Short mmCIF file of C-alpha atoms and ligand atoms in Angstrom, two decimals:
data_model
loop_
_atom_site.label_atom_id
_atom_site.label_comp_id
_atom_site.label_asym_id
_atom_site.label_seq_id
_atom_site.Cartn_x
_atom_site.Cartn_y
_atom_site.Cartn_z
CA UNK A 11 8.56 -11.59 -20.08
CA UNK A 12 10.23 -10.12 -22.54
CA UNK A 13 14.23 -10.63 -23.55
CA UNK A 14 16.40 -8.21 -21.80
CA UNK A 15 14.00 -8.03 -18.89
CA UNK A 16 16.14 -8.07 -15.52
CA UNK A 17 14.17 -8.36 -12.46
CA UNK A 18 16.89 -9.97 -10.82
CA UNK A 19 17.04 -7.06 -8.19
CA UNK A 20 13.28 -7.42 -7.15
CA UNK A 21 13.45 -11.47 -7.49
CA UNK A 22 16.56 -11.13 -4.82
CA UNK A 23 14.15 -10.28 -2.12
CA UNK A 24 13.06 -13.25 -1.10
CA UNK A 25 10.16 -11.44 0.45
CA UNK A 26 8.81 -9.34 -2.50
CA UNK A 27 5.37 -9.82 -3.12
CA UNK A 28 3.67 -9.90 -6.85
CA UNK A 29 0.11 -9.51 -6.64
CA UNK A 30 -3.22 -8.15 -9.08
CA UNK A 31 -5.60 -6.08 -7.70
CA UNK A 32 -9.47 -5.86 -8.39
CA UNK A 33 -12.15 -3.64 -6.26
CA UNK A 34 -15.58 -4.88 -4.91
CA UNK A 35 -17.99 -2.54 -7.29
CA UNK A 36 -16.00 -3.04 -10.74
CA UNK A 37 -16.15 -7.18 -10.60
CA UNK A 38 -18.76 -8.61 -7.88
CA UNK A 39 -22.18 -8.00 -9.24
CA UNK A 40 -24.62 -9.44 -6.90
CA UNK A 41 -26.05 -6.48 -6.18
CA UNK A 42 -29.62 -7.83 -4.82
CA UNK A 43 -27.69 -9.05 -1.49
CA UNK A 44 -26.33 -5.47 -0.52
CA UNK A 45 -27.59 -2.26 -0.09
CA UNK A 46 -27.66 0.48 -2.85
CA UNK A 47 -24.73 2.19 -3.18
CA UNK A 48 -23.37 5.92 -4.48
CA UNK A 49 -22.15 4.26 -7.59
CA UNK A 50 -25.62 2.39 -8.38
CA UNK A 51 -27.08 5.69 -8.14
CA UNK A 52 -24.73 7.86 -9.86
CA UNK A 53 -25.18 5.02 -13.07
CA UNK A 54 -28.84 6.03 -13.53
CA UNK A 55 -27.75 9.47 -14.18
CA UNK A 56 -28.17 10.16 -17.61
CA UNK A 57 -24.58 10.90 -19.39
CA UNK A 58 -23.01 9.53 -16.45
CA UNK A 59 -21.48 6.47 -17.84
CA UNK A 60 -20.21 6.66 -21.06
CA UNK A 61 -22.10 2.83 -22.14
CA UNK A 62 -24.47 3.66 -19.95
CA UNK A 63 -23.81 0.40 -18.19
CA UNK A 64 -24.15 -0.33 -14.13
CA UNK A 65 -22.47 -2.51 -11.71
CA UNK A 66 -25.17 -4.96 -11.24
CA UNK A 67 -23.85 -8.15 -12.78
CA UNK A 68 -20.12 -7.04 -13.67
CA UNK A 69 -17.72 -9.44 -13.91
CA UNK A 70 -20.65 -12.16 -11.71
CA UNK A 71 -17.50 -12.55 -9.39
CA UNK A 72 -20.12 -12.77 -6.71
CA UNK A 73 -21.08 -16.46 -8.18
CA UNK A 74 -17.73 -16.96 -10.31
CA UNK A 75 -14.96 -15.89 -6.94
CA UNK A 76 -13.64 -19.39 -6.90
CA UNK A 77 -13.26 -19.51 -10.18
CA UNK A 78 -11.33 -16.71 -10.28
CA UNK A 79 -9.18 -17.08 -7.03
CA UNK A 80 -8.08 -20.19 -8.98
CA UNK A 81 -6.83 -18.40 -11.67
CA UNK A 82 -5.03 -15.97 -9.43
CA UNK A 83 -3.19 -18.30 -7.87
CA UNK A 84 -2.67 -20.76 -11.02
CA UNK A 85 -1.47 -17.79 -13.03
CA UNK A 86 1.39 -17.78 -10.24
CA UNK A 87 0.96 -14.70 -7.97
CA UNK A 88 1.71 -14.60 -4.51
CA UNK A 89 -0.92 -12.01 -3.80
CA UNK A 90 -4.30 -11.12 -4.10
CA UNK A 91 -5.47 -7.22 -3.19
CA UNK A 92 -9.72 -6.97 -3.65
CA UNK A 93 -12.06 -4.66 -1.62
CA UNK A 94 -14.75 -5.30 0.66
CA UNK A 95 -17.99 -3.51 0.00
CA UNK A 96 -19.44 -1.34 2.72
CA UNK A 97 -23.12 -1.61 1.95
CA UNK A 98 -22.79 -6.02 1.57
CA UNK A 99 -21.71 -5.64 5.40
CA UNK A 100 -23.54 -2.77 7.20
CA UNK A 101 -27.63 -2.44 6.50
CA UNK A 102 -29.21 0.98 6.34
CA UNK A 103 -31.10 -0.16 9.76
CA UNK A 104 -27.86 -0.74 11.39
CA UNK A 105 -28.15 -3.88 11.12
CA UNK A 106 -25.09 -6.35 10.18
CA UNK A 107 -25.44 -8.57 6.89
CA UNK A 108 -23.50 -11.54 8.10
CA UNK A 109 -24.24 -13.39 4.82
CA UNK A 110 -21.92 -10.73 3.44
CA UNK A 111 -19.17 -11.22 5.82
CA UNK A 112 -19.53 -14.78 4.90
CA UNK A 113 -18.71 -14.04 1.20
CA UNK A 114 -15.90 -12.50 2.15
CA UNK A 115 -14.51 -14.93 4.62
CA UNK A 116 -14.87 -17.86 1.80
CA UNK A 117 -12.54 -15.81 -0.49
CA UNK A 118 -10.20 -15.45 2.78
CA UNK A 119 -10.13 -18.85 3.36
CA UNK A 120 -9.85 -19.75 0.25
CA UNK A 121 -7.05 -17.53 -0.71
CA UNK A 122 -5.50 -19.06 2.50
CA UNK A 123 -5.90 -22.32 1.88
CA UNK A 124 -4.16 -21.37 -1.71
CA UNK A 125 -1.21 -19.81 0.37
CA UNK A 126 -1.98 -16.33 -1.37
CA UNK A 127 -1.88 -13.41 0.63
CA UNK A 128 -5.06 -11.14 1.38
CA UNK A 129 -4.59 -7.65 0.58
CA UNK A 130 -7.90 -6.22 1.96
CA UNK A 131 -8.93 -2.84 0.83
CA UNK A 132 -11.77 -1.48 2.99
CA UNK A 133 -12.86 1.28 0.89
CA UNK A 134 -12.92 1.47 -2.99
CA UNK A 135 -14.99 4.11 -3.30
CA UNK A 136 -18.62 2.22 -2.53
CA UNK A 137 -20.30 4.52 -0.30
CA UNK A 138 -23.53 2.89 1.14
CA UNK A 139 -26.45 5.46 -0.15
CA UNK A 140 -28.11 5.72 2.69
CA UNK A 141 -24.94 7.47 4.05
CA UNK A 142 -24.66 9.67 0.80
CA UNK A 143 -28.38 10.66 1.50
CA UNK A 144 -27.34 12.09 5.31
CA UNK A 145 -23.95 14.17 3.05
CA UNK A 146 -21.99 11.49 2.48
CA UNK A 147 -18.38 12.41 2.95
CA UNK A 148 -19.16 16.46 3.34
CA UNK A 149 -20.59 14.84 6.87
CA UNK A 150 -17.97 14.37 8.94
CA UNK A 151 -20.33 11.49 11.05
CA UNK A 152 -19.10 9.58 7.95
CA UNK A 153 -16.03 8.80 9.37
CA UNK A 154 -17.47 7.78 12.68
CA UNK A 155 -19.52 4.84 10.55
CA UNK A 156 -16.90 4.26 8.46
CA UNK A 157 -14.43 2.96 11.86
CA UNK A 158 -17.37 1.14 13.45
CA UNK A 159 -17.70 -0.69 9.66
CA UNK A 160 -14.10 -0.99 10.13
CA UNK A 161 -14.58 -2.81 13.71
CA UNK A 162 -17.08 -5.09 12.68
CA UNK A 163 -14.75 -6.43 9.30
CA UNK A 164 -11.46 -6.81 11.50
CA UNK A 165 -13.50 -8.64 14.41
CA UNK A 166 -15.36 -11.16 12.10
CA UNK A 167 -12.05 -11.35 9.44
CA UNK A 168 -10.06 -12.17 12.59
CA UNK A 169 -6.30 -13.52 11.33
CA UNK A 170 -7.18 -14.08 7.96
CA UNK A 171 -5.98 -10.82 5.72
CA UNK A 172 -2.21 -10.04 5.38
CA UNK A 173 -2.69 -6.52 4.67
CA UNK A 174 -5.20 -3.75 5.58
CA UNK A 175 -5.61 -0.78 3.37
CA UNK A 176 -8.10 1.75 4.66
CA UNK A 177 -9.15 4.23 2.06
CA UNK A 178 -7.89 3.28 -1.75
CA UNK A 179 -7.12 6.89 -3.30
CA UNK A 180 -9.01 9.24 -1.76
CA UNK A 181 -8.10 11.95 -3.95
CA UNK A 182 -10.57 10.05 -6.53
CA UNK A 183 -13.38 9.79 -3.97
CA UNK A 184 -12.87 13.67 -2.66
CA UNK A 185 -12.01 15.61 -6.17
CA UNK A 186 -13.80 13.32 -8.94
CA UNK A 187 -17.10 12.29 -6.73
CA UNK A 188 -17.43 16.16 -4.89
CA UNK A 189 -15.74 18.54 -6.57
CA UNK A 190 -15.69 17.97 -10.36
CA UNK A 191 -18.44 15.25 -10.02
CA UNK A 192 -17.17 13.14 -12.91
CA UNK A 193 -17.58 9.75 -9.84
CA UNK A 194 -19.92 9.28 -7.92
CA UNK A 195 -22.20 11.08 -5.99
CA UNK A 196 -21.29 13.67 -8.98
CA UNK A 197 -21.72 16.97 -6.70
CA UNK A 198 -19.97 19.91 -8.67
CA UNK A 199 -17.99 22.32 -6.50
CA UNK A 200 -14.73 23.77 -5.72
CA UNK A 201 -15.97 24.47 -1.76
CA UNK A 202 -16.82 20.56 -1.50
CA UNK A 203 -13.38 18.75 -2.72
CA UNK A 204 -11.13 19.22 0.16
CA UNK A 205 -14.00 19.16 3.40
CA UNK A 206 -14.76 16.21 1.32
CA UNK A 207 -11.03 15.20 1.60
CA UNK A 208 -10.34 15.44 4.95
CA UNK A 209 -13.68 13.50 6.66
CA UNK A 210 -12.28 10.81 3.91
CA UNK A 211 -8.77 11.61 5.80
CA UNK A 212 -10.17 11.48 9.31
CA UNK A 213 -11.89 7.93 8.48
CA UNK A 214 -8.69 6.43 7.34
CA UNK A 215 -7.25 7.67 11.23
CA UNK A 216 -10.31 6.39 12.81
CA UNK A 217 -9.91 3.10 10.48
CA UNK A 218 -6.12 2.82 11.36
CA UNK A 219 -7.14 3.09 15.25
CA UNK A 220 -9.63 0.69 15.03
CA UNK A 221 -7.17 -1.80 13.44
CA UNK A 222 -4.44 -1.63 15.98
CA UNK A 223 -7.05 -2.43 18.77
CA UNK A 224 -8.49 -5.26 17.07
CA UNK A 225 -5.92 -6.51 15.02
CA UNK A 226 -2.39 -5.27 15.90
CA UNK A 227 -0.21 -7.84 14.32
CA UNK A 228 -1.70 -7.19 10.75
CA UNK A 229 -0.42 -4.84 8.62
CA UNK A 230 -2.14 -1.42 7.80
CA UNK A 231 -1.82 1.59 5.42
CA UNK A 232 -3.48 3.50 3.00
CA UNK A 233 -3.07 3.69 -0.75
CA UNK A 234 -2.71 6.96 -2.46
CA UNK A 235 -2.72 7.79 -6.22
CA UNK A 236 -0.08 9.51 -7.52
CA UNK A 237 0.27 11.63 -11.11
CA UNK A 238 4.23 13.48 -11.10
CA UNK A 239 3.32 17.02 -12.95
CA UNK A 240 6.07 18.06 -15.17
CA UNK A 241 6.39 21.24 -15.91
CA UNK A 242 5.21 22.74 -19.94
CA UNK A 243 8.16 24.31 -20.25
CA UNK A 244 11.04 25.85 -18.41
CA UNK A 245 9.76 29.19 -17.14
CA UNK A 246 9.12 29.65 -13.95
CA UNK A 247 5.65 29.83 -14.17
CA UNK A 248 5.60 26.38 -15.52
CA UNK A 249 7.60 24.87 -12.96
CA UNK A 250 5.30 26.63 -10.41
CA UNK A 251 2.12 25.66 -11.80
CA UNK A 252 3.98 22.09 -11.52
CA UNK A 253 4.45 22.39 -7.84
CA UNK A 254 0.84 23.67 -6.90
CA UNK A 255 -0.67 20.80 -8.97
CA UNK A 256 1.46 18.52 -7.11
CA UNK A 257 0.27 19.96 -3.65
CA UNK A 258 -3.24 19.81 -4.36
CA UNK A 259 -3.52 16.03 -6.23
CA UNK A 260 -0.59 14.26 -4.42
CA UNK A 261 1.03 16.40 -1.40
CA UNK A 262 -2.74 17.17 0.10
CA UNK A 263 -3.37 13.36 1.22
CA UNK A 264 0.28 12.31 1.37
CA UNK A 265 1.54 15.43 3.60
CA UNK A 266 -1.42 15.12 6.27
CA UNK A 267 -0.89 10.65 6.49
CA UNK A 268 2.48 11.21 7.15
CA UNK A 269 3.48 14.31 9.19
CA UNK A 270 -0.51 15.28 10.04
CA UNK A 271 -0.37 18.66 8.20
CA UNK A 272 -1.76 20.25 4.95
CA UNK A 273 0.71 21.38 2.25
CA UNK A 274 1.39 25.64 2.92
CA UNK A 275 -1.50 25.56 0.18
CA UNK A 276 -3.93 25.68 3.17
CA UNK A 277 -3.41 29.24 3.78
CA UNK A 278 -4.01 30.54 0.23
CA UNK A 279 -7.26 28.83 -0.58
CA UNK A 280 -10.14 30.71 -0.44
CA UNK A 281 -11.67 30.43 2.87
CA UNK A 282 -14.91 28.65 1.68
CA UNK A 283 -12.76 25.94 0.21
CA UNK A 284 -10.74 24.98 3.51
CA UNK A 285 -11.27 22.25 5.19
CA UNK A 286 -13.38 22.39 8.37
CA UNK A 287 -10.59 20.97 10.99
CA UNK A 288 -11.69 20.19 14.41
CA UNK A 289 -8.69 20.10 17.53
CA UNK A 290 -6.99 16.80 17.44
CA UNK A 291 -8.18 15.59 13.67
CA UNK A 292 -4.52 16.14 12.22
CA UNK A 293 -3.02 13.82 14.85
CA UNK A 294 -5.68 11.25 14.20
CA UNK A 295 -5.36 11.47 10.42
CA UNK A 296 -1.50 11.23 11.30
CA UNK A 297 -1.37 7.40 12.43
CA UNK A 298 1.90 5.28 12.15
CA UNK A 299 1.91 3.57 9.08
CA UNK A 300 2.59 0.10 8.27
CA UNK A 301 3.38 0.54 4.45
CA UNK A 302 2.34 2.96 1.76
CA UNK A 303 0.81 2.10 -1.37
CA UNK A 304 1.32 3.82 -4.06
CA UNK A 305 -1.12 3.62 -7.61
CA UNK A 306 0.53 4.95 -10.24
CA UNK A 307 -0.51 5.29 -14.00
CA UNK A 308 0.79 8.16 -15.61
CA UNK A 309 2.46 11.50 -15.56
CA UNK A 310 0.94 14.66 -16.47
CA UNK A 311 1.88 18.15 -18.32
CA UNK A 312 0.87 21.65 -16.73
CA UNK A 313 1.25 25.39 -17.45
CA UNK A 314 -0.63 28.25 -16.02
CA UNK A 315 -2.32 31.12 -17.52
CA UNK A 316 -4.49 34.00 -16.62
CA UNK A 317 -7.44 32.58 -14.85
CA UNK A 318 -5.36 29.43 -13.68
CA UNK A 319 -2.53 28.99 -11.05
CA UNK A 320 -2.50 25.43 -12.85
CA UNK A 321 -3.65 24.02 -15.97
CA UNK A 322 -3.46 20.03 -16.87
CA UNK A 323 -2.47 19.48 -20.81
CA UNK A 324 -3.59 16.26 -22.62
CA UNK A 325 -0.58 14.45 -23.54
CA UNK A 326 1.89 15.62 -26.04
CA UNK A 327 1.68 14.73 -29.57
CA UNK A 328 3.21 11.45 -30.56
CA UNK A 329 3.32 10.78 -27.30
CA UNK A 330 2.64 6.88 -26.67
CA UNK A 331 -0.88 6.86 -25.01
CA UNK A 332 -2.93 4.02 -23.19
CA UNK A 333 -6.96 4.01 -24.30
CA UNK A 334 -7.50 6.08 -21.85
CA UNK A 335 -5.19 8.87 -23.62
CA UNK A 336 -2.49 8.44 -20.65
CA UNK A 337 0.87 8.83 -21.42
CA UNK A 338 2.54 5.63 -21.13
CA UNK A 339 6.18 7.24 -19.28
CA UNK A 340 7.32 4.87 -16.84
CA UNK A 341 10.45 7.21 -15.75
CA UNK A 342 7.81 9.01 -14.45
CA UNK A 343 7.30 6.21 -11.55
CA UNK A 344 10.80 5.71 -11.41
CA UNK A 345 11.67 9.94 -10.55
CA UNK A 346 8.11 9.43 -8.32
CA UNK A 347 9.66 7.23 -5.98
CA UNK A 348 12.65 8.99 -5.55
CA UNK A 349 11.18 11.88 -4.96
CA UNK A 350 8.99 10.40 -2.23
CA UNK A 351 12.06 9.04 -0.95
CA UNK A 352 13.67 12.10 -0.25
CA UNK A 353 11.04 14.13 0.48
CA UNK A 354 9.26 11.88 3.43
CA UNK A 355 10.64 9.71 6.00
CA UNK A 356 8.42 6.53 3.91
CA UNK A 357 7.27 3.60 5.60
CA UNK A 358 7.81 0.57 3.01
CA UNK A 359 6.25 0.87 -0.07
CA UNK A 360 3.95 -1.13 -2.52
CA UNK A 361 2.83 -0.36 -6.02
CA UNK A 362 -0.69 -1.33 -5.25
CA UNK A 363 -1.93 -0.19 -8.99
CA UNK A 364 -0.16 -0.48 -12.29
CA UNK A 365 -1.40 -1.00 -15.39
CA UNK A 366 -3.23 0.10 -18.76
CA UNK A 367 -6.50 -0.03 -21.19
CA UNK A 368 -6.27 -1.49 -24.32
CA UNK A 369 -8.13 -2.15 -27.23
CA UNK A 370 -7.84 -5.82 -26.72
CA UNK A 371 -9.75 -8.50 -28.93
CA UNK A 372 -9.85 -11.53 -28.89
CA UNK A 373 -8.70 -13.36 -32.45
CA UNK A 374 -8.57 -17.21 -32.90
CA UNK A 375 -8.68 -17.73 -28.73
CA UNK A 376 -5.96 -15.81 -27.93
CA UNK A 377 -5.92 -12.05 -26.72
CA UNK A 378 -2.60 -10.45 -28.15
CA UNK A 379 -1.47 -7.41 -25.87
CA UNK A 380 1.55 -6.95 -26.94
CA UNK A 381 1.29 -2.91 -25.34
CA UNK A 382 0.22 -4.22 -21.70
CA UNK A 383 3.31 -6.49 -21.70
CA UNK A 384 6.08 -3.45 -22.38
CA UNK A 385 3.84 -1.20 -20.15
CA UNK A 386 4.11 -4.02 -17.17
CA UNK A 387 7.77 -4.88 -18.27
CA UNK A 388 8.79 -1.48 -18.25
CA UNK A 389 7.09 -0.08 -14.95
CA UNK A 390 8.39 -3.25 -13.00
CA UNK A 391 11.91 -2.14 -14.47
CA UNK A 392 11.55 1.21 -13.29
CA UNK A 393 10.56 -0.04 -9.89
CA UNK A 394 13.62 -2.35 -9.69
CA UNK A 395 15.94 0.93 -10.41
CA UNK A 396 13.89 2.70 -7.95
CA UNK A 397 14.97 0.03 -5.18
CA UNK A 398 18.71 -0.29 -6.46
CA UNK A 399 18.58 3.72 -5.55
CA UNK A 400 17.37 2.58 -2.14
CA UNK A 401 13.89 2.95 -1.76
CA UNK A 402 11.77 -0.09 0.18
CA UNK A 403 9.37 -1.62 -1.85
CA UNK A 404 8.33 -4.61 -0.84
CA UNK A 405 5.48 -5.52 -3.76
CA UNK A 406 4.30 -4.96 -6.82
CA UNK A 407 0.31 -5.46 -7.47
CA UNK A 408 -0.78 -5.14 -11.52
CA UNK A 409 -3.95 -3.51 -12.28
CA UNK A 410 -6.29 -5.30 -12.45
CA UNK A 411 -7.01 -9.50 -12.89
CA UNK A 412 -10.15 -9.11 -15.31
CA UNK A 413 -11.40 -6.64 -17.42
CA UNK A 414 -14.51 -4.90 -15.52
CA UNK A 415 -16.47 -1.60 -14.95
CA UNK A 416 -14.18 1.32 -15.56
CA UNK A 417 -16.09 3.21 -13.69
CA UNK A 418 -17.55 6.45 -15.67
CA UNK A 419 -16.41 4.72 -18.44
CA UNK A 420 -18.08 1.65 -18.20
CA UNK A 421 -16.94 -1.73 -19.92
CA UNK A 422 -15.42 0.35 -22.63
CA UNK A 423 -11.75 0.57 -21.36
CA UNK A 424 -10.16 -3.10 -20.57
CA UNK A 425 -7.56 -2.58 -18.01
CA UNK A 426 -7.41 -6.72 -17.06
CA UNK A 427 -4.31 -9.05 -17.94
CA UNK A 428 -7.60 -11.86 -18.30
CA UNK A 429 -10.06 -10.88 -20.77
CA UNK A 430 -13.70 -10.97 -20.02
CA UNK A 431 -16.44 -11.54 -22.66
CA UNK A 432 -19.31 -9.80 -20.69
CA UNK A 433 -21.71 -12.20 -22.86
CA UNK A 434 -21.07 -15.24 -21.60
CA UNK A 435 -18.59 -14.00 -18.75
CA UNK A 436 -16.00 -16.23 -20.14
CA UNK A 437 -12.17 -15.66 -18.79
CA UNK A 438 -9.67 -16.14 -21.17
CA UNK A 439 -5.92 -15.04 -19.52
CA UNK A 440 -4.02 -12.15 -22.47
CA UNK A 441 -0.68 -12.76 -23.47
CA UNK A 442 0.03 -10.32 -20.69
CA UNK A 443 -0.91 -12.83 -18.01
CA UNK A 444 0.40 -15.83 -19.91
CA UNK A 445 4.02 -13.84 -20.09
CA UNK A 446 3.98 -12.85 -16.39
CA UNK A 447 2.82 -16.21 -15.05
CA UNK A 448 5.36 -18.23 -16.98
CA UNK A 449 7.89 -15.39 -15.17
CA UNK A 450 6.26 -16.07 -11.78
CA UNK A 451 6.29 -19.67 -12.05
CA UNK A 452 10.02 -20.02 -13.08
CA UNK A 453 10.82 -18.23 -10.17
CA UNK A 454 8.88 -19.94 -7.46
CA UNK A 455 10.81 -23.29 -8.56
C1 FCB B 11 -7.60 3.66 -10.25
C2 FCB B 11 -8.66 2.93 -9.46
C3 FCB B 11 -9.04 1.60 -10.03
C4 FCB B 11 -9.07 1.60 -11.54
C5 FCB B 11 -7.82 2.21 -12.10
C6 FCB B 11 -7.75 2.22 -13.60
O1 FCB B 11 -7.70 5.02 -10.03
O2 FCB B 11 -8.21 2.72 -8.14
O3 FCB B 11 -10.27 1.23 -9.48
O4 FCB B 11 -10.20 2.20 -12.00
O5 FCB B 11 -7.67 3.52 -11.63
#
């Protein structure tokens, strides 16, 4: 990477692991050999994606996997974290699709046989339809299918993964897909987000349970996104519209996982937003965790006014933004860690998610992102100070391998460190992944 860049104090553990991440929807394609999904509906909605694009063909990993395992482990990672896609396993008759286990098993192997590790994430947001038609995750049944999908991919994965992650952000599911319905299944509604959020919460306990029956030695967690709220200004206000935000986007997913109860925000929300919480659920949603992952891409700015306890600004002016208009403030991760640190009793940590959208072109064969490799360099950096204050991480995964479906913003916003032309689906590895890799490689001599 770049000159000054010390990552002597993450190289030191012998054991830390550098991964990239991709999810099932945003690169597989192959659509025609799995069941509809939320996200296949929610394209056809007019205005819903901002290319109007769908997940159909994507990135063709479906037929291109090996391909791209290759380059995963030739680039020089020690890691790879994808999801597996409920509706490719479980048919809307019950029935199991093994060819869709299969799929997944020759990545497994594969990755295996490549010595990288399998991070498998069980759910990135790819809600079978069929569920979504019978209320999706407002039905709390949900969670009930969700751990007997979870049975049937730990029985037939056996040995093979490293790492199980349950649920990836389900903030995102709960407040973008039910409550401002920007994702998928789009419903609109401040009484849907958080019964939405805790039948997500409950099948990540179920999920957890079903894992340490079948597969105790692996290890298990969740990953949660995280945006630190900084106050607009130093009033009091400010710093309390900061701390609400805070409990409803991080502290209402973190709080419940770890200690299996709701931020005090419980008791002021208007009754027909509560959760519905049945005996028992709390200690369910409350498993032991193996490790913690933790996505983070950017801080936000809040005041409050009038109408709102909280309000989230746009960034400042001048303030360096990604193309998705997020500040690019990597203290923030750095202050974010600390802060979980002393706040919780943590189980190790990974960065499961880092990363940014750029503008990136390709000019005379070679993809210049010159912003992607300070943003990487930098957020590593502030995860190395992080662990010199103490805190356990034990991996870093970037965000993501290739350039894919941005979800509601389609193939317009290229978060990949390997540029895809979605013509000809031809890879071609950014400086970004050229810089890490010759990093990676010099240290695995
Ligand atoms: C995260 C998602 C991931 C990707 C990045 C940019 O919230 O987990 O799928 O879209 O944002």
């Amino acid at each position: 990477m770049a000159n000054g860049f010390k990552l002597s104090n993450l190289l030191s553990q012998p054991d830390f692991v550098v991964g990239v991440a991709t999810s099932s929807f945003q690169i597989e394609g192959g659509a025609e050999f799995r069941e509809p999904c939320i996200w296949d509906t929610f394209c056809k909605k007019p205005g819903a994606i901002k290319d109007a694009s769908d997940g159909l063909f994507a990135c063709d990993h479906y037929s291109r996997w090996h391909e791209d395992i290759a380059l995963v482990d030739e680039l020089g990672f020690d890691a790879y974290r994808f999801s597996v896609s409920w509706p490719r396993i479980m048919c809307a008759d019950g029935s199991i699709n093994q060819a869709g286990l299969d799929f997944y098993i020759s990545i497994l192997d594969e990755l295996k046989r490549r010595n990288l590790k399998a991070f498998v994430t069980l759910y990135h947001w790819e809600l079978p339809q069929y569920i979504e038609d019978q209320g999706g995750w407002l039905n709390r049944d949900t969670a009930q299918a969700f751990a007997i999908y979870t049975d049937v991919v730990s029985s037939a994965f056996g040995q093979r993964v490293d790492t199980y992650t349950t649920l990836n952000e389900p903030f995102c599911s709960a407040y973008l897909g039910y409550e401002t319905g920007i994702h998928a299944p789009g419903k609109k509604g401040a009484q849907y987000g958080k019964k939405a959020a805790h039948n997500l919460l409950l099948a990540h306990g179920l999920s957890m349970q079903v894992l340490a029956r079948n597969v105790p030695k692996i290890r298990r967690g969740i990953v949660l996104n995280f945006t630190p709220f900084y106050a607009s200004s130093e009033d009091s206000q400010a710093q309390h519209a900061a701390e609400v935000a805070h409990d409803h986007f991080n502290d209402w997913y973190l709080r419940p996982v770890l200690q299996g109860e709701y931020p005090e925000l419980l008791n002021r929300l208007p009754q027909n937003e509560r959760p519905d919480i049945e005996p028992g659920d709390m200690q369910i949603i409350a498993q032991p965790l193996d490790y913690l992952g933790v996505n983070y891409y950017t801080r936000s700015f809040v005041v409050s006014d009038e109408q709102h306890e909280f309000k989230i600004l746009p960034p400042p002016d001048k303030a360096p933004v990604t193309a998705m208009n997020w500040e690019i403030f990597p203290d923030a991760l750095r202050k974010l860690l600390l802060k979980l640190n002393n706040d919780y009793n943590l189980p190790p940590l990974y960065i499961t998610e880092n990363g940014m959208a750029s503008d990136d072109k390709v000019h005379q064969g070679e993809v210049k992102d010159e912003l992607r490799v300070a943003y990487l360099r930098d957020h590593m950096q502030a995860v190395a100070q992080a662990m010199e204050a103490g805190v356990d991480i034990r991996g870093y995964f970037v965000w993501s391998l290739l350039d894919n479906f941005e979800w509601a913003e389609g193939y317009l916003k290229r978060f990949g460190i390997v540029h895809v032309d979605f013509n000809t689906q031809q890879r071609l590895p950014k400086q970004s992944a050229l810089l890490l890799s010759t990093w990676l490689l010099q240290r695995n001599k």
